PDB file of C-alpha atoms in Angstrom:
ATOM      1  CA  UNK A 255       0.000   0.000   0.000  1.00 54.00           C
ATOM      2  CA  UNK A 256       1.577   3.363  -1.148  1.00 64.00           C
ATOM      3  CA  UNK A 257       2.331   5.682   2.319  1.00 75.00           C
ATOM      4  CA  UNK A 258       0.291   8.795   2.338  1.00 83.00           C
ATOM      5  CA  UNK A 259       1.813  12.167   2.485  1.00 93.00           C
ATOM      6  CA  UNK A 260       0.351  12.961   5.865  1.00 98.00           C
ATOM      7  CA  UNK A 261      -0.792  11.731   9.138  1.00 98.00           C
ATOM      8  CA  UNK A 262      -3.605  12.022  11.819  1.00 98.00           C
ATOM      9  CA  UNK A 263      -2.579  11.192  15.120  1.00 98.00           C
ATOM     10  CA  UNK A 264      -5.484  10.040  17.262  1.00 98.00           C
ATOM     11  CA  UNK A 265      -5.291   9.065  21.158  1.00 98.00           C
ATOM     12  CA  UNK A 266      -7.889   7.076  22.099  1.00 98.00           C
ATOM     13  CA  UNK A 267      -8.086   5.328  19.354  1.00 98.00           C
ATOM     14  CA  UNK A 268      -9.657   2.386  20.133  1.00 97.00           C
ATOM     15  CA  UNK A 269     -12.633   3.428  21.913  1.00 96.00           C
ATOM     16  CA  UNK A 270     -16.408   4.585  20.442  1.00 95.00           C
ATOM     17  CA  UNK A 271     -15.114   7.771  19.792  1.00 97.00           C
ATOM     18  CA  UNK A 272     -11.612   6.735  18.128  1.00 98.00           C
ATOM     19  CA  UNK A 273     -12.719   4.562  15.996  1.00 97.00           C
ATOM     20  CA  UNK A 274     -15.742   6.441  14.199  1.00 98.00           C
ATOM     21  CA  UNK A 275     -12.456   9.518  13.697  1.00 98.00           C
ATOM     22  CA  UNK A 276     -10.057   6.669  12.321  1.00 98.00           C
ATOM     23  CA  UNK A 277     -12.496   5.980   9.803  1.00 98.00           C
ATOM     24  CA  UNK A 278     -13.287   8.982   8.874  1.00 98.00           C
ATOM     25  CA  UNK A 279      -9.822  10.428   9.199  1.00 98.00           C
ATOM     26  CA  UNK A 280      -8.489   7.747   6.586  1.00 97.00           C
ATOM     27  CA  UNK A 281     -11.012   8.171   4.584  1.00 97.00           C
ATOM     28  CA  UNK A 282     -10.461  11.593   3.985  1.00 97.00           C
ATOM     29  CA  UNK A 283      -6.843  10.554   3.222  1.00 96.00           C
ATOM     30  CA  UNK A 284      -4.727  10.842   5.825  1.00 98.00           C
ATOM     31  CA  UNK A 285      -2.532   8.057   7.039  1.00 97.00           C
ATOM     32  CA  UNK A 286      -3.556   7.604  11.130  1.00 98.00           C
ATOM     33  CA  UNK A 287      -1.693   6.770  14.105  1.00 98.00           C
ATOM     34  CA  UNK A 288      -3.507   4.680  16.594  1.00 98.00           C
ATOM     35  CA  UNK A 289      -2.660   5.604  19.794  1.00 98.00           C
ATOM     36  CA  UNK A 290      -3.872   3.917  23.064  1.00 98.00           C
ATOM     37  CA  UNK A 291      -2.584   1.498  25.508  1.00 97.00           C
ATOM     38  CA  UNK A 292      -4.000  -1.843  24.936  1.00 97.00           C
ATOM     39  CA  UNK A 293      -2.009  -3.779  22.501  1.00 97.00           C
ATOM     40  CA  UNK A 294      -4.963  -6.180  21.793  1.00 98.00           C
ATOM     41  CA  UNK A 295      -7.242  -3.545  21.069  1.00 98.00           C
ATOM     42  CA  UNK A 296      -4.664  -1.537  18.388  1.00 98.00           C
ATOM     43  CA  UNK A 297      -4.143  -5.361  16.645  1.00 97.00           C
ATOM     44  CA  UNK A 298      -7.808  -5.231  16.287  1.00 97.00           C
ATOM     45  CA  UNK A 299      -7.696  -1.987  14.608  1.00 98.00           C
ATOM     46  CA  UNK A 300      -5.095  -2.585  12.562  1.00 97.00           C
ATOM     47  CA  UNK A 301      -6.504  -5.876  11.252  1.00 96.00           C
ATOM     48  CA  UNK A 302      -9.634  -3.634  10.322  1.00 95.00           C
ATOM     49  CA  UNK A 303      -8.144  -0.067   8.831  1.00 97.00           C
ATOM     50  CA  UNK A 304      -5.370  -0.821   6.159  1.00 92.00           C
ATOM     51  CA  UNK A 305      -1.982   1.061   6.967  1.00 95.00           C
ATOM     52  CA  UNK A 306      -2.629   1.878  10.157  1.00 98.00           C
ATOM     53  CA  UNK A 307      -0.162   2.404  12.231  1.00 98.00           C
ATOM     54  CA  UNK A 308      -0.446   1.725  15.817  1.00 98.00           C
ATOM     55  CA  UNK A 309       0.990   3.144  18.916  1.00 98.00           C
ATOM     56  CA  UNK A 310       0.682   1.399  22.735  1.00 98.00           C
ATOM     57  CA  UNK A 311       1.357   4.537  25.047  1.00 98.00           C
ATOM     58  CA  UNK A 312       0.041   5.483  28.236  1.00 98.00           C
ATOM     59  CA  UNK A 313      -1.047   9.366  27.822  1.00 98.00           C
ATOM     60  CA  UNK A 314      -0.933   9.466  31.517  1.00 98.00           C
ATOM     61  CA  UNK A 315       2.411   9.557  31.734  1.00 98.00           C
ATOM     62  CA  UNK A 316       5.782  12.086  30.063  1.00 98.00           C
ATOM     63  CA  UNK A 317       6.805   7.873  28.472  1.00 98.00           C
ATOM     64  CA  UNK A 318       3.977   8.543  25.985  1.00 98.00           C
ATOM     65  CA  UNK A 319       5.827  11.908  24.396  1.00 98.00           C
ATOM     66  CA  UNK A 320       8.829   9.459  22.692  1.00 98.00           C
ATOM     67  CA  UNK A 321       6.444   6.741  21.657  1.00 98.00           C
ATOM     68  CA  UNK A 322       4.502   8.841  19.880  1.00 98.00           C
ATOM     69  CA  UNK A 323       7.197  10.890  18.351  1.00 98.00           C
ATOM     70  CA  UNK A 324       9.050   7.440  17.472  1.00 98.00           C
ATOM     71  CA  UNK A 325       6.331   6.546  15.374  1.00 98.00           C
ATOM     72  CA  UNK A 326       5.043   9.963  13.976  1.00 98.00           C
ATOM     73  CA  UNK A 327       7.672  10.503  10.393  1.00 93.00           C
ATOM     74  CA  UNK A 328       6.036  12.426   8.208  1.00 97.00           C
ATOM     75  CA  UNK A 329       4.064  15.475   8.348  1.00 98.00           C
ATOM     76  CA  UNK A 330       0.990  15.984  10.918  1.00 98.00           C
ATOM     77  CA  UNK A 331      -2.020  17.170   9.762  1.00 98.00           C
ATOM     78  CA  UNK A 332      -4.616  16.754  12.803  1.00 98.00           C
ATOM     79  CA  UNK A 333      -3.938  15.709  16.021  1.00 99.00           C
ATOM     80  CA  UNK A 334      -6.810  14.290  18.389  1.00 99.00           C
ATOM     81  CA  UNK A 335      -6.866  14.104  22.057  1.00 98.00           C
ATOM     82  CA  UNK A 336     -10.060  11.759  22.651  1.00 97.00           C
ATOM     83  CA  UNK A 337      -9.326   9.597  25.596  1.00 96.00           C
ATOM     84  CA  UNK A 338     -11.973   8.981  28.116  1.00 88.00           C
ATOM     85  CA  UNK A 339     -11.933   9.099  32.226  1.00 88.00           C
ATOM     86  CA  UNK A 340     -12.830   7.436  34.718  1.00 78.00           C
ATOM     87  CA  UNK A 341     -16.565   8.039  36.017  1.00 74.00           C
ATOM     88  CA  UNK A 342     -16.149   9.272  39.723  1.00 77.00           C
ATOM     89  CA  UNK A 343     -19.427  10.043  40.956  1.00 79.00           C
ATOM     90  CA  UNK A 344     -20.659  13.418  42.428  1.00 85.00           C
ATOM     91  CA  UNK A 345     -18.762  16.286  43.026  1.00 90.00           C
ATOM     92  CA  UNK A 346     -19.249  15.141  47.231  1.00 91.00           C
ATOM     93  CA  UNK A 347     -18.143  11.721  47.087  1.00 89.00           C
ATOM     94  CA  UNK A 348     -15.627  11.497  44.001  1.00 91.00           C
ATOM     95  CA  UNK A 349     -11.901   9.988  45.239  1.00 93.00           C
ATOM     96  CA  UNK A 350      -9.725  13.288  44.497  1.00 94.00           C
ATOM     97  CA  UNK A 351      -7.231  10.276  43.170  1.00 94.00           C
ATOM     98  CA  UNK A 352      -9.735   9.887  40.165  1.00 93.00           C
ATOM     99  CA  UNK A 353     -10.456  13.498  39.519  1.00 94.00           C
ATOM    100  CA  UNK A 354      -6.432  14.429  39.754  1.00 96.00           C
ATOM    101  CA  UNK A 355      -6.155  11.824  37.245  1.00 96.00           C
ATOM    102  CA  UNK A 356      -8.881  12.664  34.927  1.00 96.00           C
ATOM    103  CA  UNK A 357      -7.187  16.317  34.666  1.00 97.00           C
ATOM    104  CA  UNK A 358      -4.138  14.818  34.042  1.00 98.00           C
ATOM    105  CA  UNK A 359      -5.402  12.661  31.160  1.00 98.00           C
ATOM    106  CA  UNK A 360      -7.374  15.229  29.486  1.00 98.00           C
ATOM    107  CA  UNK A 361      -5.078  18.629  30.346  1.00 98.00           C
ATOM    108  CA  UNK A 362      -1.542  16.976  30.556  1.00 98.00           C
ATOM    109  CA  UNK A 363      -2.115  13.763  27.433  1.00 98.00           C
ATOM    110  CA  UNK A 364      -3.185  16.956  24.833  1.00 98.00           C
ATOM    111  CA  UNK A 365       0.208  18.779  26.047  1.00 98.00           C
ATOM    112  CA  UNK A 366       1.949  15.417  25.634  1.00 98.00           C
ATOM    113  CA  UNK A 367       0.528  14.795  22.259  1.00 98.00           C
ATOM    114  CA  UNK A 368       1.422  18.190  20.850  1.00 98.00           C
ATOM    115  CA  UNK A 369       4.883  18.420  22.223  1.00 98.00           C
ATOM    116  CA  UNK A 370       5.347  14.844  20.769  1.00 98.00           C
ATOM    117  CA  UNK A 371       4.280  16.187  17.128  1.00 98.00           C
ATOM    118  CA  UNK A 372       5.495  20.036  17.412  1.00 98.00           C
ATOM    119  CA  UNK A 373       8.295  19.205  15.024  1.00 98.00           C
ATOM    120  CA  UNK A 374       6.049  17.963  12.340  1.00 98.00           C
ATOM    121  CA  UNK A 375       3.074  20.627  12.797  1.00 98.00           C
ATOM    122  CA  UNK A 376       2.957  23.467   9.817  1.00 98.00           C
ATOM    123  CA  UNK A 377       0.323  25.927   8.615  1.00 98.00           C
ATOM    124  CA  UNK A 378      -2.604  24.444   8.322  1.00 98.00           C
ATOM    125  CA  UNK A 379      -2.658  21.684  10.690  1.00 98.00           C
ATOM    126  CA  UNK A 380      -5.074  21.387  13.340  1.00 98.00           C
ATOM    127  CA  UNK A 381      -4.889  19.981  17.084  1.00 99.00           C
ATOM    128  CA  UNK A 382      -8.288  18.336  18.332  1.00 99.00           C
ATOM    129  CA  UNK A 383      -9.561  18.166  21.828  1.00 98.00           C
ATOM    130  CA  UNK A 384     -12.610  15.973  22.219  1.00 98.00           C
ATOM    131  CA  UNK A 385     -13.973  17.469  25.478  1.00 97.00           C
ATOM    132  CA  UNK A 386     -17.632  17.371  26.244  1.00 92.00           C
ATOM    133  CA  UNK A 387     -21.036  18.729  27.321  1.00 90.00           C
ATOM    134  CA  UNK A 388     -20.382  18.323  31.578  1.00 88.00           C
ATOM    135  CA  UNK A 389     -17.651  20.874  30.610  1.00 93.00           C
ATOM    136  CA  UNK A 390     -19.576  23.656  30.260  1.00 94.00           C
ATOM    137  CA  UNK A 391     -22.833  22.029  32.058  1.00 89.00           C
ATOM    138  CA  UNK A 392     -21.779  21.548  35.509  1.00 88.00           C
ATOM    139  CA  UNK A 393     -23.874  18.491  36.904  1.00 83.00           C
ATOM    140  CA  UNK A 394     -23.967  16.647  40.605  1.00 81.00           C
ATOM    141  CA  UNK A 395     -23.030  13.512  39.426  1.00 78.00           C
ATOM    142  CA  UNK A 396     -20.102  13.535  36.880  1.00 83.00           C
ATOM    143  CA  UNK A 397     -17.550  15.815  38.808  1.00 91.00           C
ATOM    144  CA  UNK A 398     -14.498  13.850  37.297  1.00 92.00           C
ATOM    145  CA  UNK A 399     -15.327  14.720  33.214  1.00 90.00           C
ATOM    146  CA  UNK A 400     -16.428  18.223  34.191  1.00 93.00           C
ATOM    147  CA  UNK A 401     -13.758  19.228  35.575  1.00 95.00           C
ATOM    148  CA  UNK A 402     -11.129  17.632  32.856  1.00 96.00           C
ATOM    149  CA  UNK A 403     -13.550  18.632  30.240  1.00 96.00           C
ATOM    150  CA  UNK A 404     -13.766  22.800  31.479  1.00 97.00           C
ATOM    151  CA  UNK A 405     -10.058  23.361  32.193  1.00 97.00           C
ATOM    152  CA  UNK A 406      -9.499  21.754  28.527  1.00 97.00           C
ATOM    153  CA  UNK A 407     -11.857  24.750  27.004  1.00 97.00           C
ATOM    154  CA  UNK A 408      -8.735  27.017  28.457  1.00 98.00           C
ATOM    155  CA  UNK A 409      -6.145  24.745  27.049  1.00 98.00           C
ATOM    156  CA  UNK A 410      -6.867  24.886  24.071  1.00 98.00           C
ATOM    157  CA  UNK A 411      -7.682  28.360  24.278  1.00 98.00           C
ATOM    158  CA  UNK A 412      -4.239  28.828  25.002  1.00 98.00           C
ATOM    159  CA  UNK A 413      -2.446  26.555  22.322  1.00 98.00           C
ATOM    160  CA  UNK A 414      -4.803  28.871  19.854  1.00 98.00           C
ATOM    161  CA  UNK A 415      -2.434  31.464  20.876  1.00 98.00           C
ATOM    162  CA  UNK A 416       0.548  30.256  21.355  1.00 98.00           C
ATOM    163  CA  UNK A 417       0.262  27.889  17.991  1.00 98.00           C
ATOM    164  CA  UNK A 418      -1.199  30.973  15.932  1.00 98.00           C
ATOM    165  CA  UNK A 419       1.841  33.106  14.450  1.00 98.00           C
ATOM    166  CA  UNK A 420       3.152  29.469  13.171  1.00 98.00           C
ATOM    167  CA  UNK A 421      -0.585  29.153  11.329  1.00 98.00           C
ATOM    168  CA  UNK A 422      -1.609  25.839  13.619  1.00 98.00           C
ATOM    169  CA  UNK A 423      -4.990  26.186  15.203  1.00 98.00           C
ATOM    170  CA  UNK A 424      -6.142  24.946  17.980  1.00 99.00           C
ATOM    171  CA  UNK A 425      -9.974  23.601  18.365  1.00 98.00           C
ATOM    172  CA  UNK A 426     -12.281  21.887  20.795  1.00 98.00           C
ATOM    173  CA  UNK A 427     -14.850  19.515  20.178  1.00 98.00           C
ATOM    174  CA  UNK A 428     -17.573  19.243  23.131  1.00 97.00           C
ATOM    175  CA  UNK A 429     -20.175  16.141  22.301  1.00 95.00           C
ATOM    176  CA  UNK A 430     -22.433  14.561  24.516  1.00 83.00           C
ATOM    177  CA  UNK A 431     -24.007  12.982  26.749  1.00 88.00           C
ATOM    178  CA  UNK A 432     -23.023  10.580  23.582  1.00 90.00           C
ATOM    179  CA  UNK A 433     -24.140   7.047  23.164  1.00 89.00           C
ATOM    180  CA  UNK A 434     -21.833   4.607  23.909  1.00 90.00           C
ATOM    181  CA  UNK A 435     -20.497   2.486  26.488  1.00 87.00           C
ATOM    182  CA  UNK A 436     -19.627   5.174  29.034  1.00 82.00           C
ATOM    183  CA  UNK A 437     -22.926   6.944  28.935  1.00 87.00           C
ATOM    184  CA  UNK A 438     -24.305   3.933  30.826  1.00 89.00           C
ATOM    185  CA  UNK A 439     -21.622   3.411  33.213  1.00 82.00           C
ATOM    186  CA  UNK A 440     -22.394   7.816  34.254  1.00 78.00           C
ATOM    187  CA  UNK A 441     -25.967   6.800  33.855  1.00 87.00           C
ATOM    188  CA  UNK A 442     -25.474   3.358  36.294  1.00 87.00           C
ATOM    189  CA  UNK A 443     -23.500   5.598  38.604  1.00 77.00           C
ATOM    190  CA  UNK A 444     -26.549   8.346  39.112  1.00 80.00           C
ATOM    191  CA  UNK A 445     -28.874   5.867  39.084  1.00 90.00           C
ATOM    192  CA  UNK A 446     -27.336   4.410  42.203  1.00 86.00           C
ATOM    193  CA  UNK A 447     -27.349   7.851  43.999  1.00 78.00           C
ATOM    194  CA  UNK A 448     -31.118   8.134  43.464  1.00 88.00           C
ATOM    195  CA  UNK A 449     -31.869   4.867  44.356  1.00 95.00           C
ATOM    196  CA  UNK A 450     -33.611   4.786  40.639  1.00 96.00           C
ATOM    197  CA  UNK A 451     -33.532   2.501  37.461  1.00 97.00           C
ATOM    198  CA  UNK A 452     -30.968   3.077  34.818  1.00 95.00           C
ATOM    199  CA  UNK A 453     -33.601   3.317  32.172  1.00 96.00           C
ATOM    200  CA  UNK A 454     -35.016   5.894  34.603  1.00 97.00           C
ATOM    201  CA  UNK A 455     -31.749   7.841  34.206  1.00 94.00           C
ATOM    202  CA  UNK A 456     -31.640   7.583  30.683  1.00 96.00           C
ATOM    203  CA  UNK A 457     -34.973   8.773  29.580  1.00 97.00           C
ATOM    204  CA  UNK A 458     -34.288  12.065  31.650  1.00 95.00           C
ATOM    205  CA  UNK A 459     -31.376  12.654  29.794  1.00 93.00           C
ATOM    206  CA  UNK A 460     -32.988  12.195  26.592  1.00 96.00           C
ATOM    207  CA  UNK A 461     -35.420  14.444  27.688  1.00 96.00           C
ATOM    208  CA  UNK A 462     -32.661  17.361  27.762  1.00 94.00           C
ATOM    209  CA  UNK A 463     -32.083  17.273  24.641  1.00 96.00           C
ATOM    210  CA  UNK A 464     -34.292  19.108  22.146  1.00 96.00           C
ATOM    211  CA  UNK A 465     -34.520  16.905  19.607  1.00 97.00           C
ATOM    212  CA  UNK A 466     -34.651  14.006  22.635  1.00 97.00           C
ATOM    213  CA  UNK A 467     -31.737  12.268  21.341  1.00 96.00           C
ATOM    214  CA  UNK A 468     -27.576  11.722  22.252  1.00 96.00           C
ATOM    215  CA  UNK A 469     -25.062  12.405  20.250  1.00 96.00           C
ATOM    216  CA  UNK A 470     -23.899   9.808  18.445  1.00 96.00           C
ATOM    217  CA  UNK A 471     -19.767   8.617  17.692  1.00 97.00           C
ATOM    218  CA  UNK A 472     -20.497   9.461  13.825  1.00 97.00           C
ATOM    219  CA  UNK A 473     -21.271  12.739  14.476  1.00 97.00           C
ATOM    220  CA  UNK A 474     -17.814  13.724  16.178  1.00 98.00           C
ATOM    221  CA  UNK A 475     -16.284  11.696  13.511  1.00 98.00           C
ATOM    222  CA  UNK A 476     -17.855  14.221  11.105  1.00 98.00           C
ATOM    223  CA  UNK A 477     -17.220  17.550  13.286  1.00 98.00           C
ATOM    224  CA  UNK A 478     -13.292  15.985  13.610  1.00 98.00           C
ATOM    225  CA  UNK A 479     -13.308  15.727   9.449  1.00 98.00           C
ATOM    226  CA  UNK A 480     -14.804  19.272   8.961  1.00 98.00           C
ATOM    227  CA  UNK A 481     -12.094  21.256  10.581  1.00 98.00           C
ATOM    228  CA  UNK A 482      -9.804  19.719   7.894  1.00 98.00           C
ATOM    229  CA  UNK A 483     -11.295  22.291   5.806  1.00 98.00           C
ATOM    230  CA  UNK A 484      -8.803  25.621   5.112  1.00 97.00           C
ATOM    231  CA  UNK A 485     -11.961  27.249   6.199  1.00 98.00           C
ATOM    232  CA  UNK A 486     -11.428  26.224   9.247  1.00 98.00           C
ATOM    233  CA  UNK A 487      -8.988  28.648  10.410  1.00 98.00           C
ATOM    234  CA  UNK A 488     -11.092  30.947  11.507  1.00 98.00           C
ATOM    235  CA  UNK A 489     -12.647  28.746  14.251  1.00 98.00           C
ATOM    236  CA  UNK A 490      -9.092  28.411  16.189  1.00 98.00           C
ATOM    237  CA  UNK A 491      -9.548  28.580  19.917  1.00 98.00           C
ATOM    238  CA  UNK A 492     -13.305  27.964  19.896  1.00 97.00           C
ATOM    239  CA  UNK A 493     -15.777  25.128  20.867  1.00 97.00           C
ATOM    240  CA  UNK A 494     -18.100  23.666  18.834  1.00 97.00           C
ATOM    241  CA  UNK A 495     -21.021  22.249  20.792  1.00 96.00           C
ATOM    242  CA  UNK A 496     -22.305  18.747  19.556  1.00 96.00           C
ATOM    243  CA  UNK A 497     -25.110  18.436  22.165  1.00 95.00           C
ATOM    244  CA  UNK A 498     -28.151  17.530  20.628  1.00 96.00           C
ATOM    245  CA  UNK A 499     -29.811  20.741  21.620  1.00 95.00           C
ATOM    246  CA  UNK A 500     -28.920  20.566  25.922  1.00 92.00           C
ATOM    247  CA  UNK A 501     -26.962  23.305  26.725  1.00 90.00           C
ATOM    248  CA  UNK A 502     -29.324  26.161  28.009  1.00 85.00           C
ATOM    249  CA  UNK A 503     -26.569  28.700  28.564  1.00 83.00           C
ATOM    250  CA  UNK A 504     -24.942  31.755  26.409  1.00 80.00           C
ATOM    251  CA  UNK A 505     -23.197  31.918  24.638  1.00 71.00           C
TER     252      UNK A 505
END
């Protein structure tokens, strides 16, 4: 298979999330670095997207910055930062362990990821945070993605500016609640602190939205593939809400 000119880089690439944006990210031509840490999971990728290439780091940890950049040897288009975090609870009974960590991930794994690339970044290229909705919708029962998710709207904010006068931007993604695996373990978890049914849980969040539906891996796939566009520029530093019609607030 010939090698294409340029790459995606996408961490968390083997969850809902990741693998909707690898198939849409090689799709739209780009050769994509897998990264995530199970090795099982990336050979299961790999069997199913052609040319992949994968890469088992921890973005957790300063290790992940030289595995990436060991792999990464042509040109970087996009970057994406989509790795999940651990569902803690309420903001009054979450372990400060998980919600350290969940910062960490989120804030410190985009800063690894772009420092492991910054040699290979050029006009034009993008870097992708998938945050999400608890970011800017504070709620009692998912304290650990809020918090990741709201101090990422300033990171990126930040890389905007400090990746601008090189003609990089900088852009957030903020989906959700979406439909996948993790929904049910936030919707399990507030079910148990009502002493309700999970289906219980679920319908009320359907019922924020709306158009009474969640967000679906697909649809960040596509918002990841628009901001290829040149046209794109001019949305550097911003957040594009993928909600399904929840968030009440303005702007």
């Amino acid at each position: 298979m010939q090698e294409r000119e340029e790459l995606a880089v996408v961490v968390g690439a083997t969850g809902a999330f990741g693998n909707a944006m690898v198939d849409r990210l090689a799709a739209a031509g780009l050769g994509v670095v897998a990264v995530a840490r199970s090795t099982d999971a990336l050979a299961a990728l790999r069997e199913r997207v052609p040319g992949l290439i994968a890469c088992a780091a921890d973005i957790s940890s300063d290790s992940a910055i030289q595995a990436i950049s060991g792999v990464v040897d042509r040109p970087v288009r996009m970057v994406v930062h989509g790795p999940g975090v651990g569902v803690a609870g309420g903001i009054l009974t979450a372990p400060t362990a998980t919600m350290v960590d969940a910062v960490n991930i989120k804030v410190g794994g985009l800063l690894r990821l772009c420092r492991a690339v910054d040699g290979l970044l050029s006009a034009g290229s993008r870097i992708v945070a998938i945050g999400g909705h608890y970011g800017f919708e504070p709620t009692a029962y998912a304290a650990s993605a809020g918090v990741a998710n709201a101090a990422l709207v300033n990171v990126v904010r930040q890389l905007s500016l400090a990746y601008g006068p090189r003609g990089v931007t900088a852009h957030l993604i903020a989906p959700g609640p979406a439909d996948t695996e993790r929904l049910h373990r936030v919707a399990a978890d507030r079910a148990a602190q009502r002493g309700i049914t999970v289906e219980d849980v679920l319908g009320e969040m359907l019922a924020e939205s709306s158009i009474g539906r969640f967000t679906t891996p697909e649809q960040v796939a596509w918002a990841v593939s628009v901001l290829l566009a040149p046209e794109a520029d001019a949305m550097t530093g911003s957040s594009l809400m993928l909600d399904s019609g929840r968030r009440r607030g303005l702007p």
